[in-house]
Short mmCIF file of C-alpha atoms and ligand atoms in Angstrom, two decimals:
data_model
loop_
_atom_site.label_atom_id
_atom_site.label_comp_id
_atom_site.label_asym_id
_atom_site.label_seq_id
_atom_site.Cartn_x
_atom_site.Cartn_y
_atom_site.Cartn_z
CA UNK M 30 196.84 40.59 4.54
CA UNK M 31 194.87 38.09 6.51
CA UNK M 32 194.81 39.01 9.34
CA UNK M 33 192.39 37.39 11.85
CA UNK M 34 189.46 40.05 12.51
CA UNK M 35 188.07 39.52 16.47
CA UNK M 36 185.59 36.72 17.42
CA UNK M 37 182.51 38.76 16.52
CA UNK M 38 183.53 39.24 12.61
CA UNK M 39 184.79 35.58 13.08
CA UNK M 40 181.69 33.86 14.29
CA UNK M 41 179.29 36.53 13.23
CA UNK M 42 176.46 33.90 12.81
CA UNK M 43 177.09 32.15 16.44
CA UNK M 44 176.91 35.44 17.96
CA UNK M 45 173.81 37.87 18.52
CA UNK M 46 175.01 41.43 16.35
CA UNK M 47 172.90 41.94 13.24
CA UNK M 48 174.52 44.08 9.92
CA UNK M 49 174.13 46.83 11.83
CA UNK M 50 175.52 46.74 14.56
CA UNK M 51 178.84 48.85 15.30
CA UNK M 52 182.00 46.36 16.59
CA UNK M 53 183.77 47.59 19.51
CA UNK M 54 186.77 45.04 18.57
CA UNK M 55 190.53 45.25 19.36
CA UNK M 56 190.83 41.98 17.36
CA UNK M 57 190.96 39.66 20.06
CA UNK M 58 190.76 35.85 20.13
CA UNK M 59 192.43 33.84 17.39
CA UNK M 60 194.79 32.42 20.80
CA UNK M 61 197.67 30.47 20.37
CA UNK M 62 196.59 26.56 21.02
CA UNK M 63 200.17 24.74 22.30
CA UNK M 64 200.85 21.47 22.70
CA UNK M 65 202.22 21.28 26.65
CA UNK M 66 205.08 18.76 25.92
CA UNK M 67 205.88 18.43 29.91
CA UNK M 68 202.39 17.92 31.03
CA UNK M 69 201.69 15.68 28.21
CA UNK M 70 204.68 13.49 29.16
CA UNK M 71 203.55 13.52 32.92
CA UNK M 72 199.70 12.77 32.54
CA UNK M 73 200.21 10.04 29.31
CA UNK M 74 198.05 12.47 27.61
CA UNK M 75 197.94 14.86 24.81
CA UNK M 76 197.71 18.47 26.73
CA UNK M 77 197.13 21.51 24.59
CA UNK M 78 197.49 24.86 26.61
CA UNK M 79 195.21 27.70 25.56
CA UNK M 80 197.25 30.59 25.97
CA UNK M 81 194.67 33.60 26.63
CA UNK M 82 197.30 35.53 27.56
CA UNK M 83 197.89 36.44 24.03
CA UNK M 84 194.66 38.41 23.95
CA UNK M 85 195.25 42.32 23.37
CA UNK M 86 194.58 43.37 27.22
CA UNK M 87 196.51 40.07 28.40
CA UNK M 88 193.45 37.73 29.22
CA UNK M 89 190.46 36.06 28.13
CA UNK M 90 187.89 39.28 29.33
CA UNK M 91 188.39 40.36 25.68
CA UNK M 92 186.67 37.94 24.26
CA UNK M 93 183.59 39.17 26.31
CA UNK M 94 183.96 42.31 26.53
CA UNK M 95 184.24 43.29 22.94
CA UNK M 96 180.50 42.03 22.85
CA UNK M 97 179.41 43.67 25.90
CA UNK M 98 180.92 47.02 24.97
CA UNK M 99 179.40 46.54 21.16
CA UNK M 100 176.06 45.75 22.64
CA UNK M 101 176.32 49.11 25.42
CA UNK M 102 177.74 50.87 22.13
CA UNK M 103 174.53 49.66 19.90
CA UNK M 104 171.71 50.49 22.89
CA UNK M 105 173.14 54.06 23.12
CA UNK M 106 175.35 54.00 26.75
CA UNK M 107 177.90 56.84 27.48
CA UNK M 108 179.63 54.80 30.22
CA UNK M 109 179.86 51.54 31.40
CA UNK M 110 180.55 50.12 34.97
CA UNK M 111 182.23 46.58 36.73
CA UNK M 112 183.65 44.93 39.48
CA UNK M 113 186.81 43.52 39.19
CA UNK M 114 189.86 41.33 40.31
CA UNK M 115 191.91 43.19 38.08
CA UNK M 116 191.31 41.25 34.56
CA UNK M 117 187.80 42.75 33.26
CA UNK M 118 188.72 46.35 34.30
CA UNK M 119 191.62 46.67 32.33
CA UNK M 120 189.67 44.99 29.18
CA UNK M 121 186.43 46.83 30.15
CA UNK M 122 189.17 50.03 29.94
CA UNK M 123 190.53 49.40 27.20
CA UNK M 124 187.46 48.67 24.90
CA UNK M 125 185.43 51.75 26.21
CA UNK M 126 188.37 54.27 24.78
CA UNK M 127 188.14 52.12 21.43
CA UNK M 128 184.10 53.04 21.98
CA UNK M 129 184.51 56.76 23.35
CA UNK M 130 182.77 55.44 26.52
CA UNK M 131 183.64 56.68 30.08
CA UNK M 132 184.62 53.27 32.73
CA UNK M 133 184.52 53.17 35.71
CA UNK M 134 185.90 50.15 37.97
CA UNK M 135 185.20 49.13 40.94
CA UNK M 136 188.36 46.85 42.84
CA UNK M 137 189.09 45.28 45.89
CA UNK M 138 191.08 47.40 47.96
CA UNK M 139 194.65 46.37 47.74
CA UNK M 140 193.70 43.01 46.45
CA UNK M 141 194.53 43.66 42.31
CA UNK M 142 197.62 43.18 40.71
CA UNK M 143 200.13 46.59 39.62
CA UNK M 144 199.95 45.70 36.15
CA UNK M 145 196.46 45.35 36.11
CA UNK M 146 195.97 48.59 37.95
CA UNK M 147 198.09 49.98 35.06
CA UNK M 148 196.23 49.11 32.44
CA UNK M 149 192.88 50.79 34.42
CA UNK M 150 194.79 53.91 34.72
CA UNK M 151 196.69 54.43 31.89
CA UNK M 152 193.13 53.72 29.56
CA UNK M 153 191.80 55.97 31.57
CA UNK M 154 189.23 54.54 33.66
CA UNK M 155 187.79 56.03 36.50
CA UNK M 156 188.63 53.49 39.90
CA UNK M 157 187.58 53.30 42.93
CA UNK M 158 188.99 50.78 45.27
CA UNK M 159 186.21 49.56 47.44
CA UNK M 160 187.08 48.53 50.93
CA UNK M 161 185.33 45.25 50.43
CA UNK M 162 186.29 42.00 48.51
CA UNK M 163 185.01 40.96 45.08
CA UNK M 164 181.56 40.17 45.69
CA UNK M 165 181.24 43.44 47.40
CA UNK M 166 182.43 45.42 44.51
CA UNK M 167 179.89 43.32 42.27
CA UNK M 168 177.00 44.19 44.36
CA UNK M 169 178.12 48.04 44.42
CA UNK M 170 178.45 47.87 40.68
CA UNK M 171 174.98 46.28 40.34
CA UNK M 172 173.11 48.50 42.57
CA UNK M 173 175.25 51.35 40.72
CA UNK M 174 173.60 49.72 37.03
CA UNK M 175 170.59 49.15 38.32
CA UNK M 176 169.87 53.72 39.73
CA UNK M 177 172.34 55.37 37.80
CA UNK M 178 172.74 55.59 33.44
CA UNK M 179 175.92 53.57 33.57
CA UNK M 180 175.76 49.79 32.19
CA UNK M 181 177.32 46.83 33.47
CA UNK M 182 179.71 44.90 31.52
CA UNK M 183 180.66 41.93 34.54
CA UNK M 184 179.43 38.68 33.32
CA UNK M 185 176.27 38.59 34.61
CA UNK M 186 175.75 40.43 31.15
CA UNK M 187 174.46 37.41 29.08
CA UNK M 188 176.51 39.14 26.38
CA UNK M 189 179.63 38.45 27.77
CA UNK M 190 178.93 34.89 27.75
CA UNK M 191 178.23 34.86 24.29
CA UNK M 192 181.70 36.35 23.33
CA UNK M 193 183.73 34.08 25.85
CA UNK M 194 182.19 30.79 24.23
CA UNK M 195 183.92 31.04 20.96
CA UNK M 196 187.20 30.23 22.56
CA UNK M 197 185.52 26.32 22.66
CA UNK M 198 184.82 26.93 18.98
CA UNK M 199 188.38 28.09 18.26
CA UNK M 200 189.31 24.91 20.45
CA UNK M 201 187.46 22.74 18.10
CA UNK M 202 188.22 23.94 14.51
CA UNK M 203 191.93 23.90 15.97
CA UNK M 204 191.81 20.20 16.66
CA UNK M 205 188.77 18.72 14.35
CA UNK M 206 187.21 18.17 17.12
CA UNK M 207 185.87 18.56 21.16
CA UNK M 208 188.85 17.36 23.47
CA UNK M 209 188.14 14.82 25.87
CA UNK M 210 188.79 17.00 28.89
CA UNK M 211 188.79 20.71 29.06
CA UNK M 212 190.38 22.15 32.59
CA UNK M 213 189.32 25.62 33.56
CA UNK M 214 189.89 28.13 36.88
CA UNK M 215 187.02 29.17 38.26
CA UNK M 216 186.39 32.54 40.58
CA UNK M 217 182.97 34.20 39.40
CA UNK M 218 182.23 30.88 37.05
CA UNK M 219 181.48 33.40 33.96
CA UNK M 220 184.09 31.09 31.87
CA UNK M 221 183.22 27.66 32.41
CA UNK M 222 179.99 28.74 31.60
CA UNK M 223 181.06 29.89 28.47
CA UNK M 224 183.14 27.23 27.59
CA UNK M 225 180.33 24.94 27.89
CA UNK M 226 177.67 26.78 26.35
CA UNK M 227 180.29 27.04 22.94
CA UNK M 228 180.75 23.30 23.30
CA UNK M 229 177.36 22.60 23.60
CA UNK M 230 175.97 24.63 20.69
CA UNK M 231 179.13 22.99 18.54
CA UNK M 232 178.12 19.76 19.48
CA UNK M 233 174.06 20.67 18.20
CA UNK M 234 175.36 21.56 15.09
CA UNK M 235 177.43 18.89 14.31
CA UNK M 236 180.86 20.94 14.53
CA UNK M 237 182.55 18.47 17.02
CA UNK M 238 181.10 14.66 17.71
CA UNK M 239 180.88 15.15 21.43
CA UNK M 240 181.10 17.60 24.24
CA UNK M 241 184.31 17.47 27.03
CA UNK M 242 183.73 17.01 30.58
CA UNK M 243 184.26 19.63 32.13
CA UNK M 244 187.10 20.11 34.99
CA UNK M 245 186.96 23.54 37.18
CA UNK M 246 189.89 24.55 39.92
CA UNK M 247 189.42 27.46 42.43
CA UNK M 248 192.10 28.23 44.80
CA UNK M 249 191.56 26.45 48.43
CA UNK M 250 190.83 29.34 50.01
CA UNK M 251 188.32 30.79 47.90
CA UNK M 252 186.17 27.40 46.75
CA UNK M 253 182.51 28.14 47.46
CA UNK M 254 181.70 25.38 44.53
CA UNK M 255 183.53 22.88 46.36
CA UNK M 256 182.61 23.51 49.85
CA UNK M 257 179.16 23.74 48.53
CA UNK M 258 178.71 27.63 50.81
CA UNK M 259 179.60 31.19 50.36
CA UNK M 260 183.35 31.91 52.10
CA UNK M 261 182.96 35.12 53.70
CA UNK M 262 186.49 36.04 53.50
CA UNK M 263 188.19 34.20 50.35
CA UNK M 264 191.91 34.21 50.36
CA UNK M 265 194.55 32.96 47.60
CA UNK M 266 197.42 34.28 46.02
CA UNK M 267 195.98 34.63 42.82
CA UNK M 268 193.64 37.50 42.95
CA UNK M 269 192.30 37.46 40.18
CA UNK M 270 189.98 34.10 41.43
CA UNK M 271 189.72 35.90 45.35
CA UNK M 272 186.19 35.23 45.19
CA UNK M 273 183.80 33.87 47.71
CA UNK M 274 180.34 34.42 45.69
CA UNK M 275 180.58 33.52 42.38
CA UNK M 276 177.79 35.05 40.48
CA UNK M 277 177.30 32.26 37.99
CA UNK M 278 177.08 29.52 40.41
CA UNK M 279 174.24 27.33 39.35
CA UNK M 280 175.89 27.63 35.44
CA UNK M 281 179.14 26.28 36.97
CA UNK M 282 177.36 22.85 38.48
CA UNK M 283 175.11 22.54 35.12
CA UNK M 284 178.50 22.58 33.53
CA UNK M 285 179.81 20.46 36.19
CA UNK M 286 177.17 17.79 35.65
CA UNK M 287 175.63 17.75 32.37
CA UNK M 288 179.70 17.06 31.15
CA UNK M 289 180.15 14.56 33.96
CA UNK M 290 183.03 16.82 35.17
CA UNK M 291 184.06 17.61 38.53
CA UNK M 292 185.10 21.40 40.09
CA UNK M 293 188.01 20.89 43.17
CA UNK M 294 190.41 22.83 44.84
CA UNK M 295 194.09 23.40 44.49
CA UNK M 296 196.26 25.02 47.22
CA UNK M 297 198.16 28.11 46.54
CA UNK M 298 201.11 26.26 47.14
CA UNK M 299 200.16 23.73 44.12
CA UNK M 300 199.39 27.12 41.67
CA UNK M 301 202.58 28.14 42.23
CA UNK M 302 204.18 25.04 41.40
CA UNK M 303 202.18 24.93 38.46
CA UNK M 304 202.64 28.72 37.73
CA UNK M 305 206.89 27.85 37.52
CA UNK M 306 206.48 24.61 35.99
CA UNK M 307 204.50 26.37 33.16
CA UNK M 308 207.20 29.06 32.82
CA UNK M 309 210.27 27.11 32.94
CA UNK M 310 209.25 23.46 31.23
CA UNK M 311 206.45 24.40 28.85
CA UNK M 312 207.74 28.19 27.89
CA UNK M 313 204.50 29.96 28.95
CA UNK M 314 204.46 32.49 31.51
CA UNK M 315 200.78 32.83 32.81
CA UNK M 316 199.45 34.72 36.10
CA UNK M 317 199.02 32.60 39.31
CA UNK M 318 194.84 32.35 38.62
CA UNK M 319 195.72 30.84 35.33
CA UNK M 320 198.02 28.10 36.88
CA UNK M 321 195.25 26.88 38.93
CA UNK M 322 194.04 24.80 36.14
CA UNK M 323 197.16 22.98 35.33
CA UNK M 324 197.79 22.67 39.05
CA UNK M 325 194.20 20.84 38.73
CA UNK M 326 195.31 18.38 36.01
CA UNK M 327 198.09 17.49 38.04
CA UNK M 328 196.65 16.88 41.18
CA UNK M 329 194.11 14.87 39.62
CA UNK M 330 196.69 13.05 37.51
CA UNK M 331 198.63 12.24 40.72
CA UNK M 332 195.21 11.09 42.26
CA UNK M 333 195.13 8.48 39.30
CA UNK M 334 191.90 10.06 37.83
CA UNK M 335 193.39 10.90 34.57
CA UNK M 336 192.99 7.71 32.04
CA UNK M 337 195.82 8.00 29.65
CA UNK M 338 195.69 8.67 25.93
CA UNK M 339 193.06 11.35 26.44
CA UNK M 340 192.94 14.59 24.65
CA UNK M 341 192.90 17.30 26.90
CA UNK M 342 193.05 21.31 26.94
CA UNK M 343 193.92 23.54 29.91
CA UNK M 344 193.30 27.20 29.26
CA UNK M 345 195.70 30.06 30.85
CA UNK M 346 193.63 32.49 31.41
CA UNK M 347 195.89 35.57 31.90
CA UNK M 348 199.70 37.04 31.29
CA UNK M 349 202.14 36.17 33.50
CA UNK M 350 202.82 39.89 33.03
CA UNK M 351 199.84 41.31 34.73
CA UNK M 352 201.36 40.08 38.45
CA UNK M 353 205.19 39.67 37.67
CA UNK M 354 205.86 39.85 41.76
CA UNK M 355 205.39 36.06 41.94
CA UNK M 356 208.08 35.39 38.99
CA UNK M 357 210.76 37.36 40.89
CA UNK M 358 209.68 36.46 44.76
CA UNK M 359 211.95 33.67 45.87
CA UNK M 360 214.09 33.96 42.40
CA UNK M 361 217.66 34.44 42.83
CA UNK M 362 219.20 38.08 42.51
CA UNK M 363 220.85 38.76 38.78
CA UNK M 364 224.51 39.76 39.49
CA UNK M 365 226.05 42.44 38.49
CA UNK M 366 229.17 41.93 36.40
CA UNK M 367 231.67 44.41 35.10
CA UNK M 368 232.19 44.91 31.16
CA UNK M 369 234.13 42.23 30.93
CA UNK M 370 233.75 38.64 28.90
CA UNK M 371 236.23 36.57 30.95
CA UNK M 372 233.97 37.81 34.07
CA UNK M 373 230.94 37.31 32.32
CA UNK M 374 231.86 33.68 31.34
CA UNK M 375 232.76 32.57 34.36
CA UNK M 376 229.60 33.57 35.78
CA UNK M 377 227.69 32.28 33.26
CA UNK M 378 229.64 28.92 34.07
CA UNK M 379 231.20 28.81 30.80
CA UNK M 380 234.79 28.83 31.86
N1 LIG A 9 191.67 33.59 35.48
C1 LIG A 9 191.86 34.91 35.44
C2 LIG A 9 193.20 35.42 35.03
C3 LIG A 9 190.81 35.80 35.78
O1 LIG A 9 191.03 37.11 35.74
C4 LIG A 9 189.56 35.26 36.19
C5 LIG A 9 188.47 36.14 36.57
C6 LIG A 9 189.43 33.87 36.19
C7 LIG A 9 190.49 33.07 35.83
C8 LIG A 9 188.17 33.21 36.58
O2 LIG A 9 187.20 33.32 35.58
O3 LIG A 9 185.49 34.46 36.92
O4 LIG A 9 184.94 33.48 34.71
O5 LIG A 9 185.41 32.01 36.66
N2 LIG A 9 188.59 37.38 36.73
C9 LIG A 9 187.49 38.32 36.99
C10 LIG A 9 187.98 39.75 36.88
C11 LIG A 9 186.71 38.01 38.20
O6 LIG A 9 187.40 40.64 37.52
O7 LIG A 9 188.91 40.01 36.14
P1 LIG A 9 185.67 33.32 35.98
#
C-alpha cells in the first residue's frame, strides 16, 4: 500500500503549506521518467522523456494546480477563475470539484482542443469562449480577479510555480542527479520557470551537484522569446502554446541565461514530425505542444549543437489524448474486414 501521495505530501518541506493546511490533491506527479531509446541513438546522448501526460487530468497543470487550489481552499475562496489553451482549465476543473469550488474558464474561441473542452465540461466548469486569443483571455481573467470574489489560479499565481518545480526534484532523485540538458516548450513560460526554480533550490541544498542549462521551444508562429516582441496574432498547430504574450517572460530569459541555455523556434511542420516520431519509435503518444521540445533537441542536434555523451531530459507536457485529430489526420483509413481469419490474414499481410 504505497502508493505515491501528490507532490505536496511528497515535498511537504520544499513547498509553502503548514500542518494545517487542507490538500486539494488528486495525487498527481510521481511521472513516469523513460529512457527515449530512438532519440538517444540519434543525438549520441542519453535522453530521458518526462512523460507528464501520466498526470491525473493528462498534463503537467496538476502539479500546479493542486497548490493553487489548496492555497484558494486555505484563504477561504468559493470559486476560482483562468485563462486557458485548454490544459489548466481542465486541471483547474477538475481540482475545484475535489475542493467544492465553482470554475470558471475563460478559452480562446475555437482555438482548444475537444478533449480538453471535455474535461471543462464534464467537471463542470463554467466556460466562456472569449473571442480573443490567449493573452486576451488572461487579461479578462485578471481584470475578472482583480473586481470580482473569484481567484486566479493561471500561473501568474506564485503558487503554481511552487507546485510545477518539483517535477525537477522528481527529475533528480530519479537519476542521482541534475541532467546536463533539460528541453522544455514554452507558451506562457510558467514551466521553465518552474523547472528552474526546482533545479536551482536542489542545487542550494546540495540535492544535485549542478544545475542544467536550460533549452525552451515555442512553435514558429507564436515565439515572442525568440523574436524578442509580442506577436499580435500567434499561430501553431499546437494550441495549447498559441501564445503571443507570455506572462512570465522576464523568468523565461533568467532561466535562459543564468543556465547558459538558449529558447528557439521549431516549425509546426518539425512538431509534427516529432509528435509521430514520439508515438511510433519511442511508444509515447504526447499532444503536438509537447512535441515541440523533442522537435527542439532535434533540430539542435542536426545543427551540431548537441555534444555527445550528455545526459539530457525532454519533458512531454500533455496526452496525446487531449487533441487525437492530429494522430488520425493524414493516417490511413482501418479497413473493414468480414468475420473471417483467411480475410483477416491476408490483410494483415500474413498470408
Ligand atoms: N505544453 C502544454 C501541453 C501546455 O498545455 C502548455 C501550456 C505548455 C506546454 C507551455 O507551458 O505555458 O508554462 O510555458 N498551457 C497553458 C494552458 C497555457 O492554458 O493550458 P507554459
Amino acid at each position: 500500500t504505497h502508493q505515491w501521495r501528490g507532490i505536496i505530501e511528497e515535498y511537504r518541506d520544499r513547498l509553502p503549506v503548514t500542518d494545517t493546511t487542507p490538500v486539494v490533491t488528486l495525487r498527481e506527479g510521481g511521472t513516469p521518467l523513460v529512457p527515449a531509446q530512438v532519440l538517444s541513438e540519434r543525438t549520441g546522448c542519453e535522453v530521458h522523456l518526462k512523460v507528464e501526460g501520466a498526470n491525473p487530468t493528462g498534463s503537467f497543470k496538476d502539479r500546479g494546480m493542486t497548490m493553487a487550489i489548496t492555497r484558494a481552499k486555505e484563504e477561504g475562496a468559493k470559486a476560482v477563475i483562468c485563462a486557458s489553451t485548454g490544459n489548466t482549465s481542465a486541471s483547474a476543473a477538475a481540482y475545484a470539484v475535489r475542493a467544492g469550488m465553482v470554475s470558471a474558464v475563460l478559452v480562446p474561441q475555437g482555438k482548444i482542443a475537444l478533449g480538453k473542452m471535455g474535461q471543462a465540461l464534464v467537471h463542470g466548469a463554467k466556460i466562456l469562449q472569449v473571442d480573443g486569443n490567449f493573452d486576451d483571455c488572461l487579461t479578462l481573467a485578471r481584470s475578472l480577479s482583480e473586481n470580482y470574489p473569484v481567484a486566479l489560479v493561471n500561473s501568474v499565481n506564485p503558487v503554481r510555480i511552487e507546485g510545477q518545480k518539483t517535477a525537477a526534484f522528481e527529475i533528480v532523485d530519479m537519476l542521482g542527479d541534475a541532467p546536463d540538458i533539460h528541453v522544455l516548450p514554452v507558451g506562457n513560460a510558467g514551466n521553465i520557470t518552474a523547472y528552474w526554480k526546482g533545479y536551482t533550490e536542489y542545487a542550494a541544498d546540495g540535492m544535485a551537484t549542478h544545475r542544467p542549462r536550460m533549452w525552451g521551444f515555442q512553435a514558429s508562429g507564436s515565439a515572442p522569446l525568440v523574436r524578442g516582441e509580442v506577436v499580435k496574432d500567434p499561430s501553431t498547430i499546437a494550441t495549447a502554446i498559441r501564445i503571443g504574450n507570455p506572462a512570465s517572460w522576464q523568468y523565461a530569459i533568467a532561466a535562459r541565461d543564468e543556465s547558459g541555455g538558449f529558447i528557439d523556434e521549431v516549425t509546426d511542420r518539425e512538431i509534427l514530425r516529432a509528435y509521430r516520431l514520439l508515438a511510433a519509435q519511442e511508444g509515447v503518444f504526447v499532444e503536438p505542444a509537447s512535441a515541440a521540445s523533442v522537435a527542439g533537441l532535434l533540430k539542435a542536434a542536426e545543427q551540431g549543437k548537441v555534444d555527445p555523451g550528455q545526459r539530457i531530459v525532454c519533458t512531454v507536457t500533455g496526452n496525446g489524448l487531449k487533441d487525437p485529430d492530429w494522430a488520425v489526420a493524414g493516417a490511413p483509413q482501418p479497413v473493414t474486414v468480414p468475420v473471417d481469419a483467411a480475410a483477416a490474414a491476408e490483410r494483415l499481410g500474413l498470408a
